[in-house]
Coordinates of C-alpha atoms and ligand atoms in Angstrom, one line a residue:
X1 CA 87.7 130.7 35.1
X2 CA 87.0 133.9 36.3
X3 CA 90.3 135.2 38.6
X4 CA 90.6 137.8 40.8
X5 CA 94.3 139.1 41.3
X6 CA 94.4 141.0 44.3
X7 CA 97.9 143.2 44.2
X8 CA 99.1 144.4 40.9
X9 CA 103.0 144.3 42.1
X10 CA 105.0 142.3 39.8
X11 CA 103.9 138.9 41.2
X12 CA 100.3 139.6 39.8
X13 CA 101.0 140.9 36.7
X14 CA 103.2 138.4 36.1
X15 CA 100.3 135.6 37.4
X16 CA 98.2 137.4 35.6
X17 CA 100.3 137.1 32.1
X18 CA 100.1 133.8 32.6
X19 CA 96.6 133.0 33.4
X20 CA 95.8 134.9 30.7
X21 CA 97.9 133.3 28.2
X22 CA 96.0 129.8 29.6
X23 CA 92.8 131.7 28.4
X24 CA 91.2 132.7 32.3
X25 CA 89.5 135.7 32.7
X26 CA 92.0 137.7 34.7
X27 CA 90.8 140.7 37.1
X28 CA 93.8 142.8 39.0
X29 CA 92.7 144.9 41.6
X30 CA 95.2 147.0 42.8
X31 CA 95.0 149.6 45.5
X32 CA 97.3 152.2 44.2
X33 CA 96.5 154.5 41.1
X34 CA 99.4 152.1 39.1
X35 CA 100.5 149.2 39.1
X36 CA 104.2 147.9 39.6
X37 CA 104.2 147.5 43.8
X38 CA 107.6 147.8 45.2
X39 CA 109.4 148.6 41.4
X40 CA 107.5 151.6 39.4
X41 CA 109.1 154.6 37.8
X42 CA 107.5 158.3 37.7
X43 CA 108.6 162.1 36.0
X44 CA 110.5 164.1 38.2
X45 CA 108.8 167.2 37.7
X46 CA 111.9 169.4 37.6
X47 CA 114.5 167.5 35.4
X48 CA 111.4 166.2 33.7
X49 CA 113.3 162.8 33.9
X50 CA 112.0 159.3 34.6
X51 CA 112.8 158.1 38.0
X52 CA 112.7 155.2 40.0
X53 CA 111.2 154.4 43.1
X54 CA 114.3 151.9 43.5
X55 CA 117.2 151.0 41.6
X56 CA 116.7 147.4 40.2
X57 CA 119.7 145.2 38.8
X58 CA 118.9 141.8 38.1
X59 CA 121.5 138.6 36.7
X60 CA 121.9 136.0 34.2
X61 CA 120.7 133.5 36.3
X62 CA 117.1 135.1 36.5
X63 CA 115.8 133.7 34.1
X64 CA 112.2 133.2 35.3
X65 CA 112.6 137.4 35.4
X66 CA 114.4 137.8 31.9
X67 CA 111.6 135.1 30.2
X68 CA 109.1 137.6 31.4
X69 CA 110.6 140.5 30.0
X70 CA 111.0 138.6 26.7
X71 CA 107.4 137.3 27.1
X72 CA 106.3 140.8 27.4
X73 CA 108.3 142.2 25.0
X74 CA 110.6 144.8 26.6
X75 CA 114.2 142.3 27.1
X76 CA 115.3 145.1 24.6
X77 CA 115.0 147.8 27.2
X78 CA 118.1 146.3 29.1
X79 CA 121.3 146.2 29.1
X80 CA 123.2 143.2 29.9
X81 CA 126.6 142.4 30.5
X82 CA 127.6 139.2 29.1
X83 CA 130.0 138.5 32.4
X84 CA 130.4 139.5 35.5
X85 CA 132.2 143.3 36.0
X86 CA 131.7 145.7 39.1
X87 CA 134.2 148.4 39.7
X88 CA 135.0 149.0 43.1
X89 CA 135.9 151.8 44.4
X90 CA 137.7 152.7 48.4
X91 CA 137.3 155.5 49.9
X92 CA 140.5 157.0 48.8
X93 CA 139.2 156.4 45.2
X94 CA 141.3 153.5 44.6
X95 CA 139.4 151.3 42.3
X96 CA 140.0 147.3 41.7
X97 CA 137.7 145.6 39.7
X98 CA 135.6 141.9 40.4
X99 CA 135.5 140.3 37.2
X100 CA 134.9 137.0 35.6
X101 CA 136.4 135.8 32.6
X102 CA 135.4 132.3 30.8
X103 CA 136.9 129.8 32.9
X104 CA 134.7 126.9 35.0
X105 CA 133.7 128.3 38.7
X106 CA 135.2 129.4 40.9
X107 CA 138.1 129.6 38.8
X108 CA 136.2 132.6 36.9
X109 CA 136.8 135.4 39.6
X110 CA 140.3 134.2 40.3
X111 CA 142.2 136.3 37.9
X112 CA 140.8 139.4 39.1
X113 CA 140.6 138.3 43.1
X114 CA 144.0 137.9 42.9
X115 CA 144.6 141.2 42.0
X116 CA 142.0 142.6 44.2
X117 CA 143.7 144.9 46.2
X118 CA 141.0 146.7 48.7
X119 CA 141.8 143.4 50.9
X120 CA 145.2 142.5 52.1
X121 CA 147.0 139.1 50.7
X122 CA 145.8 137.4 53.7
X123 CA 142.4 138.3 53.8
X124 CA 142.3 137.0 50.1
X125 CA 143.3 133.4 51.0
X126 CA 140.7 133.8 53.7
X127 CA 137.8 134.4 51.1
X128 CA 139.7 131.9 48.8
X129 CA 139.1 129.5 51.9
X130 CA 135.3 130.6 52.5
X131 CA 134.3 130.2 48.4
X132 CA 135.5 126.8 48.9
X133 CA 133.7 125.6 51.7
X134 CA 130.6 127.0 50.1
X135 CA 131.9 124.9 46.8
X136 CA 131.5 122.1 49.4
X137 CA 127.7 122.5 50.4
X138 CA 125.5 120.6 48.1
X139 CA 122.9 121.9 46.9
X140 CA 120.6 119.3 48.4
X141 CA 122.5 120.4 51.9
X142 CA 122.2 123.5 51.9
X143 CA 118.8 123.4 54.4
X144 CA 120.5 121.9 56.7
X145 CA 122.2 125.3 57.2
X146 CA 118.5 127.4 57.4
X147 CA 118.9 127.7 61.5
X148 CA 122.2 129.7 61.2
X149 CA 123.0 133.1 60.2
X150 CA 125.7 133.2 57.1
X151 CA 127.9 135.4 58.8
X152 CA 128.1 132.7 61.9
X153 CA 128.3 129.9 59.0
X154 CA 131.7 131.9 57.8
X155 CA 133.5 132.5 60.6
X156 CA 133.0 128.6 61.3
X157 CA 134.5 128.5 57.9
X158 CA 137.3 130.9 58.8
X159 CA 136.5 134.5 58.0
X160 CA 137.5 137.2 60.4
X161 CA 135.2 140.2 61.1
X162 CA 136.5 141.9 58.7
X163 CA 136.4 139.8 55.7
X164 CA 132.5 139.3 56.9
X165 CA 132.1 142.7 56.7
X166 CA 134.2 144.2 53.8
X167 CA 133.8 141.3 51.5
X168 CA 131.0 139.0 52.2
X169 CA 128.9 141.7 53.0
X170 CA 129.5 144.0 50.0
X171 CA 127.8 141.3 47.7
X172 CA 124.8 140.2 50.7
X173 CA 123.9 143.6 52.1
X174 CA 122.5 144.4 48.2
X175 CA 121.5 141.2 47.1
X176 CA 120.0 139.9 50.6
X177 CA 119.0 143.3 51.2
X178 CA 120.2 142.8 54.9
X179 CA 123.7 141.5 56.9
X180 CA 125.3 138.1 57.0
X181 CA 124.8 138.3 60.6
X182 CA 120.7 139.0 60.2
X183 CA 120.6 136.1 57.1
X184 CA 120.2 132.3 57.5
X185 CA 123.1 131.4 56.0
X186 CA 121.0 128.4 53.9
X187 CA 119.7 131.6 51.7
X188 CA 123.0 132.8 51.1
X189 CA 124.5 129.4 50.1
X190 CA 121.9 129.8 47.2
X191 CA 122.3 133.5 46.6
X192 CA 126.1 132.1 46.0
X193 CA 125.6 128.9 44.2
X194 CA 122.8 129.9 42.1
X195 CA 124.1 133.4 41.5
X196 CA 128.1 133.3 41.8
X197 CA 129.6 129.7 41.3
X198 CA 126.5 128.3 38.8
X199 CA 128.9 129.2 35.6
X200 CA 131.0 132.3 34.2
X201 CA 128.6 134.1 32.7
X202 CA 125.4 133.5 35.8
X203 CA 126.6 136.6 37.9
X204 CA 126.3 138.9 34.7
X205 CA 124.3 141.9 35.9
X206 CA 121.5 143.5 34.3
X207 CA 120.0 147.1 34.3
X208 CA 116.6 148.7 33.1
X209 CA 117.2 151.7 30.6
X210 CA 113.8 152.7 30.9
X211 CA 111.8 153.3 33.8
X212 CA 110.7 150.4 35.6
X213 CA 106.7 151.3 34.6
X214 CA 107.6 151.1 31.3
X215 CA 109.6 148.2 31.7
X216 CA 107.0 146.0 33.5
X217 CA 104.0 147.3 34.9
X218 CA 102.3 149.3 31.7
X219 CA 103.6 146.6 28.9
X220 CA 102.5 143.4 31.3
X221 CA 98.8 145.0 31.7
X222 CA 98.8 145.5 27.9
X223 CA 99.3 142.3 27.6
X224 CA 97.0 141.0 30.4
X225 CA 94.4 143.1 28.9
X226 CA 94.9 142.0 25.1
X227 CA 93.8 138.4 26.2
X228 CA 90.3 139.8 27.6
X229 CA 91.5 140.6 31.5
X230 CA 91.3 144.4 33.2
X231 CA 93.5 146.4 35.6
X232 CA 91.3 148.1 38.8
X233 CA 93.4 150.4 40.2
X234 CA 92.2 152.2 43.1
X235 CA 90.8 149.5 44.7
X236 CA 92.2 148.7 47.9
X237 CA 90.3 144.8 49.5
X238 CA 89.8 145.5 52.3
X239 CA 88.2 142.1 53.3
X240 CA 88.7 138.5 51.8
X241 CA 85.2 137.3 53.3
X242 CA 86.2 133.4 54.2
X243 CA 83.0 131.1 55.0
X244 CA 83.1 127.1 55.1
X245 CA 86.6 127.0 54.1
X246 CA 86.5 128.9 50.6
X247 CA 86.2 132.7 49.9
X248 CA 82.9 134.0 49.4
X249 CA 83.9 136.8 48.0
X250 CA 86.1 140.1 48.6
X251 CA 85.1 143.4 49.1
X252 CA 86.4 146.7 48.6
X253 CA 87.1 149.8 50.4
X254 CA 84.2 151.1 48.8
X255 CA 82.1 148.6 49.9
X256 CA 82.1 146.8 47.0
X257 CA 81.0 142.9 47.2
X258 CA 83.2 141.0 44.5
X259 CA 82.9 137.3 43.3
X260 CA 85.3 135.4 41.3
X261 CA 85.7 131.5 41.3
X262 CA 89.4 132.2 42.3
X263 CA 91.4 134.6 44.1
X264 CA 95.4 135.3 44.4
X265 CA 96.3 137.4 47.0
X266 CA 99.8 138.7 45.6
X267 CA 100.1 140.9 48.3
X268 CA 102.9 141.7 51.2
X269 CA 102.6 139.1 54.4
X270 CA 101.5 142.3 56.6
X271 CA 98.7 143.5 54.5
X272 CA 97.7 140.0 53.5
X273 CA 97.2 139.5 57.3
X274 CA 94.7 142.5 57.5
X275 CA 92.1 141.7 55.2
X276 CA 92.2 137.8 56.4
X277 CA 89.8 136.8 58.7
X278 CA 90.7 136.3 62.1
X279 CA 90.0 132.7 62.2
X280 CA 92.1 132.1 59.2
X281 CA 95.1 134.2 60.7
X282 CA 95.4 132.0 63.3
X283 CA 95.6 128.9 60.9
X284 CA 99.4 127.5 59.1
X285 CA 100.5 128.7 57.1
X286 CA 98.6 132.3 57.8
X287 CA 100.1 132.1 61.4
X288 CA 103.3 132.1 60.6
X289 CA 103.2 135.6 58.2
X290 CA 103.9 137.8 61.5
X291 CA 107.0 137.1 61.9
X292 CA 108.3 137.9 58.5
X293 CA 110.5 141.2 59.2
X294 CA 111.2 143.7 56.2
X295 CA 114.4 145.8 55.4
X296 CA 114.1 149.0 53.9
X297 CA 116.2 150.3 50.8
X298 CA 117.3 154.1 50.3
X299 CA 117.5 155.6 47.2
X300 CA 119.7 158.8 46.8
X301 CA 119.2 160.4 43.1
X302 CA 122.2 162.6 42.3
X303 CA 122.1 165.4 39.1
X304 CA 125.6 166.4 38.2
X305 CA 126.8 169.1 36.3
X306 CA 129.3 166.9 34.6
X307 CA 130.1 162.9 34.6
X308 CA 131.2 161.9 38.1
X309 CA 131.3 158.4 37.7
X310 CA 131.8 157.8 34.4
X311 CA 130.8 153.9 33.9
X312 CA 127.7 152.1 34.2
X313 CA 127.9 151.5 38.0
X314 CA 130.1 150.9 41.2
X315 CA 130.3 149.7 44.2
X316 CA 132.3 150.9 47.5
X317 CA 134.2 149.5 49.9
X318 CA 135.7 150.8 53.4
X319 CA 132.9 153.9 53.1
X320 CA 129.3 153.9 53.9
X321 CA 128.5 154.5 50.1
X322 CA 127.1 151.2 49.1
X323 CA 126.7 151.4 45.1
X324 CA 126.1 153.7 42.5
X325 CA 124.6 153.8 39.2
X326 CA 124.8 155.9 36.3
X327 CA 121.0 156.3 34.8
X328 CA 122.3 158.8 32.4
X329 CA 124.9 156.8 30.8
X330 CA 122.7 153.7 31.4
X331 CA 120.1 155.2 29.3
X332 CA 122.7 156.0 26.7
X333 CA 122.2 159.5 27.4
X334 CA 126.0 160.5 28.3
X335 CA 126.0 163.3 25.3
X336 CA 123.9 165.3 27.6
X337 CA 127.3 166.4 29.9
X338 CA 125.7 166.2 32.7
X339 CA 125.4 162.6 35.3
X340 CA 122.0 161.4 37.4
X341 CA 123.6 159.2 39.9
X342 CA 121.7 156.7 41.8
X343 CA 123.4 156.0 45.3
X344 CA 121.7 152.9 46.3
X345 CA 121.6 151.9 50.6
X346 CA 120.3 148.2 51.3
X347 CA 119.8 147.4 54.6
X348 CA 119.2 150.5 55.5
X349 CA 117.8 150.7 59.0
X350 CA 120.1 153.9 60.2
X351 CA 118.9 155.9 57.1
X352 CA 115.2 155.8 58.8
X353 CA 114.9 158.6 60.7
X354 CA 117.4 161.0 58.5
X355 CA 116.0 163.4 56.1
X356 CA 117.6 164.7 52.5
X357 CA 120.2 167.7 53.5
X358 CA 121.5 164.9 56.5
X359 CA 122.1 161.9 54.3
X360 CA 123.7 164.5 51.4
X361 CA 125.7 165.7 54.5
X362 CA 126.7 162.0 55.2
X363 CA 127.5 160.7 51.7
X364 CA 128.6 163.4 49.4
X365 CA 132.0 163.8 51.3
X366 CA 132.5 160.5 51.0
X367 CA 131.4 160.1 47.6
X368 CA 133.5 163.3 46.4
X369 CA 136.6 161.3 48.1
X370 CA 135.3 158.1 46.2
X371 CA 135.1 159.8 43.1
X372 CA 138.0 162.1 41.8
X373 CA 135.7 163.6 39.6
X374 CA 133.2 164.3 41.2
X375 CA 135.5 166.6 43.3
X376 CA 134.8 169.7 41.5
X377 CA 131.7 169.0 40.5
X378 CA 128.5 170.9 41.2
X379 CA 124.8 169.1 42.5
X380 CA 122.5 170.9 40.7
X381 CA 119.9 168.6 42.3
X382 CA 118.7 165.5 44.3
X383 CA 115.8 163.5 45.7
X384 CA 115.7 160.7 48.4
X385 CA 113.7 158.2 48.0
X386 CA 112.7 155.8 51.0
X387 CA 111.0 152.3 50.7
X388 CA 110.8 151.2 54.5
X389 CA 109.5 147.6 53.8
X390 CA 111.5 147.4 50.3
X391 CA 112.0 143.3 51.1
X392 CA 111.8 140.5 54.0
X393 CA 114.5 139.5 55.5
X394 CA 115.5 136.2 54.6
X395 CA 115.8 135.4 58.9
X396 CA 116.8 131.9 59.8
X397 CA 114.5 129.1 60.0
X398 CA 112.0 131.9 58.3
X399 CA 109.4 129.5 56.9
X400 CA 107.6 130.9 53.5
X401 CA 104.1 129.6 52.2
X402 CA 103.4 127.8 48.9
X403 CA 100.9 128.9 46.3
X404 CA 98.1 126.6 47.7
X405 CA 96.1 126.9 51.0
X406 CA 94.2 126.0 53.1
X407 CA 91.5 127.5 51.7
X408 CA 90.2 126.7 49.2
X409 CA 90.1 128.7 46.5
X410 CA 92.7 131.4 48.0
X411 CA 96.0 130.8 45.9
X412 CA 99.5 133.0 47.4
X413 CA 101.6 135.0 45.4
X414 CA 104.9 137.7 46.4
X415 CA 108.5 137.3 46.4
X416 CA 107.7 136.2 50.1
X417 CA 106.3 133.0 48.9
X418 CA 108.2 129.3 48.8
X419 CA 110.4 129.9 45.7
X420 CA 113.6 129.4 47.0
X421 CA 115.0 132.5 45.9
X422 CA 115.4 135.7 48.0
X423 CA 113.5 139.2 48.0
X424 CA 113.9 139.7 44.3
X425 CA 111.9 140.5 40.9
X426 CA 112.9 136.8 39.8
X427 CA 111.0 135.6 43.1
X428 CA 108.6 137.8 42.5
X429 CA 107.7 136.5 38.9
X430 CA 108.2 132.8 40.1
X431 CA 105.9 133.3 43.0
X432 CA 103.4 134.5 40.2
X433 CA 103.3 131.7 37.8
X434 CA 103.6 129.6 40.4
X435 CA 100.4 130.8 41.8
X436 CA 99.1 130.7 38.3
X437 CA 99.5 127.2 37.1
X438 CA 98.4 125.5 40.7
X439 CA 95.2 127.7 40.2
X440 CA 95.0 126.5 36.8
X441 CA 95.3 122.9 37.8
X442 CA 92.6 123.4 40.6
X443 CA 89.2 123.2 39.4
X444 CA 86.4 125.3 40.1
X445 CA 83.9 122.8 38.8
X446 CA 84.2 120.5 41.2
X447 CA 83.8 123.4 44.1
X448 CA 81.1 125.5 42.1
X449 CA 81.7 129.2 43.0
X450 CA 78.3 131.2 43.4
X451 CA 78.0 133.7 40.3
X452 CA 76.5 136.4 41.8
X453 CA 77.9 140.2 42.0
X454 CA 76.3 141.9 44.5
Ligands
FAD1 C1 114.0 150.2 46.5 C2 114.0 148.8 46.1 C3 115.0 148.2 45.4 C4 115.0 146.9 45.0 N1 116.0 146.4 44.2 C5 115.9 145.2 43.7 C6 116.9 144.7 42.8 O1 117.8 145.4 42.5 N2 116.7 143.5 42.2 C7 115.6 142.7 42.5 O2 115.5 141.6 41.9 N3 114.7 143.1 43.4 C8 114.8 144.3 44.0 N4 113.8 144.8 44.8 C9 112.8 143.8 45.3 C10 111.6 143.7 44.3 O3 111.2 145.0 43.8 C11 110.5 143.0 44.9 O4 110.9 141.8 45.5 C12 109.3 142.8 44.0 O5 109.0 143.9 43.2 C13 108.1 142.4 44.9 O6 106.9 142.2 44.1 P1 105.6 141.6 44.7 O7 104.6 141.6 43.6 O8 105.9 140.4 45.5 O9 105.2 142.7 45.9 P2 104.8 144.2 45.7 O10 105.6 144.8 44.7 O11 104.8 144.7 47.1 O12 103.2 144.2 45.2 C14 102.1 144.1 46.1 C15 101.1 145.0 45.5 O13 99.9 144.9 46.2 C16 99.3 146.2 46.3 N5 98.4 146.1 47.5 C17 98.7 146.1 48.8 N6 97.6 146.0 49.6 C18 96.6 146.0 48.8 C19 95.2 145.8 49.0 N7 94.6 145.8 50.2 N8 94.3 145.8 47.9 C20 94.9 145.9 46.6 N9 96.2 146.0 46.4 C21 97.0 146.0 47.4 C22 100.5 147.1 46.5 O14 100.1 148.4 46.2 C23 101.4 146.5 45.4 O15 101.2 147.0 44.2 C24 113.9 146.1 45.3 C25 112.8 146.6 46.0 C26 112.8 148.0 46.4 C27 111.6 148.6 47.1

């Protein structure tokens, strides 16, 4: 079959891998000069470093995201911890670490909760009582708790505002990409169960040592293109032309008339609504795209004169400084003296309107109180880096499409799609063979495309 990919975020390229390897002719328009979407790395022109739009971390229990890395060869970019260890610092620069060590769950993270000392004694037997309630939601049960918000669903379970927000939150603002309060709390049972309680080792973290282009985007078109299929970038659709229930064909922003005998739009909900027709807008599951709300991410890149941090990466509690990752040490680069910092903002609505010198003005104080080290130490430079629609927010009773729909030979990919997972590279790469494999069981024969390119 001939397949037209429309988006060459990391949903198409990894549909693409796929169709490819099941021997389709695979066509990825994308509408930027590169492909990667919302993860894609670039030179900074002054350090002459690689930077990333965004820092990505992913875990153990991505494993549709790790396969594809093995699949396209660059797992070995990556470094992995075997179990869960983030550092966290206060804002007095008191650190206390969140560890697990090889016990079964939750009894993993006890050894180091107990010490955990940026919440008081009773505020521990709180989140004590919170981890087992959400031991108590089966997995099969957890729907039934899509209509609330998680931080409602905890203080039903006990938590104080507090614990919501200096505990609960400091692991669902970054993975959620948004509040307890603004997340249905059926999505955060998963984040927690799949991600947190699943085993010891399923919370392990993960972190590119390469730029995220070379990581994904320029090794997953080599391989596309190795089996016979082509990247197109520059190519914005600007219309997916929908007759008699089937598309037609698509055209460009150039005018550009294309036909394939299927099509995947692995594109945003927002810009997937603007090149649909009206009449199929208005049509489930189309209709129901609109009210998918994104949250945008801030990315604040830091170059040191000397090491600041000192260790992979942080988090913070008590401070507005969210986490931090070291990109020089990460990249096995520490020899150099110097430290590029990543400070890393999720959910990060109140970041919107402020420009470089005010966010430095915001977070270095509090970062040099974080950081004893980084006390006396000079910025030789920094760049801010906004994504404003980084990922949806998972709302509750949000209701996400499937790969198939209503017509007929228009297939869905994007981490916004059904997979159960949130905003993530492992939904995104799910969302994509998903797509994928019901395209490849659909068959074109049966609904003969026309084979004209006009
Ligand atoms: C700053 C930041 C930090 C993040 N951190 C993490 C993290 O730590 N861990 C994690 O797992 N996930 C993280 N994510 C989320 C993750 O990057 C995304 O979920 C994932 O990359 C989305 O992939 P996608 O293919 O679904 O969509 P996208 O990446 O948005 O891809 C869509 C593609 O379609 C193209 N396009 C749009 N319109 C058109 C058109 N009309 N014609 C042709 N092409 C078009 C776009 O240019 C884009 O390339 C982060 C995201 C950001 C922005």
């Amino acid at each position: 079959m001939n397949v037209a990919i429309i988006g060459a975020g990391l949903a198409g390229l990894a549909c693409g891998c796929e169709l490819a390897d099941a021997g389709h002719r695979v066509t990825l328009l994308e509408r930027r000069p590169w492909a990667g979407g919302k993860a894609y790395s670039f030179v900074d022109d002054e350090t002459g470093g690689t930077v990333d739009n965004g820092q990505h971390i992913f875990m153990t229990c991505t494993t549709a995201y790790i396969d594809f890395l093995r699949r396209i060869g660059t797992l070995h970019l990556t470094k992995r911890q075997r179990r869960l260890r983030v550092a966290v610092f206060d804002a007095q620069g008191r650190r206390s670490d969140l560890a697990a060590v090889p016990l079964p769950p939750p009894l993993h993270l006890l050894p180091s909760f107990a010490t955990y000392r940026h919440l008081s004694l009773a505020d521990r037997a709180r989140v004590a009582r919170g981890v087992t309630a959400i031991t108590r939601v089966s997995p099969d049960r957890r729907n039934d708790f899509d209509d609330v918000t998680f931080g409602d669903w905890l203080r039903g379970n006990g938590q104080s505002e507090s614990v919501v927000r200096d505990f609960w939150d400091l692991i669902v603002v970054p993975a959620l990409n948004c509040r307890s309060d603004d997340a249905s709390a059926a999505q955060a049972l998963f984040l927690f169960h799949e991600g947190f309680l699943a085993s010891a080792e399923s919370a392990a973290v993960g972190v590119p040592m390469a730029g995220l282009s070379q990581l994904h985007a320029e090794p997953a078109v080599r391989y596309i293109e190795s089996r016979g299929g082509q990247l197109v970038t520059r190519s914005a659709i600007e219309i997916i032309d929908v007759r008699d229930g089937r598309v037609e064909a698509i055209v460009t922003a150039a005018g550009e008339r294309l036909v394939f005998d299927a099509y995947i739009a692995a594109l945003p909900p927002a810009q997937l609504l603007g090149v649909l027709p009206e009449s199929s807008r208005a049509q489930p599951p189309f209709s129901s795209l609109n009210v998918i709300r994104m949250s945008p991410i801030v990315n604040l890149h830091l170059w040191f004169d000397r090491p600041v941090l000192g260790i992979d990466f942080a988090a913070f509690a008590g401070s507005d400084l969210q986490w931090a990752f070291n990109r020089t040490r990460i990249a096995g680069a520490e020899d150099s003296g110097e430290e590029h910092l990543v400070l890393s903002q999720s959910a990060a609505d109140r970041y919107a309107d402020l420009d470089k010198a005010q966010l430095l003005d915001l977070l270095m104080p509090q970062l040099r109180r974080a950081l004893p080290a980084a006390r006396s130490s000079h910025l030789m430079r920094s760049v801010l880096i906004k994504e404003p629609d980084a990922t949806f927010v998972p709302s509750p009773g949000l209701r996400r499409p499937g790969a198939a729909t209503p017509i007929e030979n228009l297939f869905l990919a994007g981490a916004y799609t059904d997979t159960g997972w949130p905003a993530t590279m492992e939904s995104a790469v799910r969302s994509g063979i998903q797509a994928a494999r019901t395209v490849a069981a659909w068959s074109p024969q049966t609904h003969p495309a026309p084979v004209t390119v006009a």
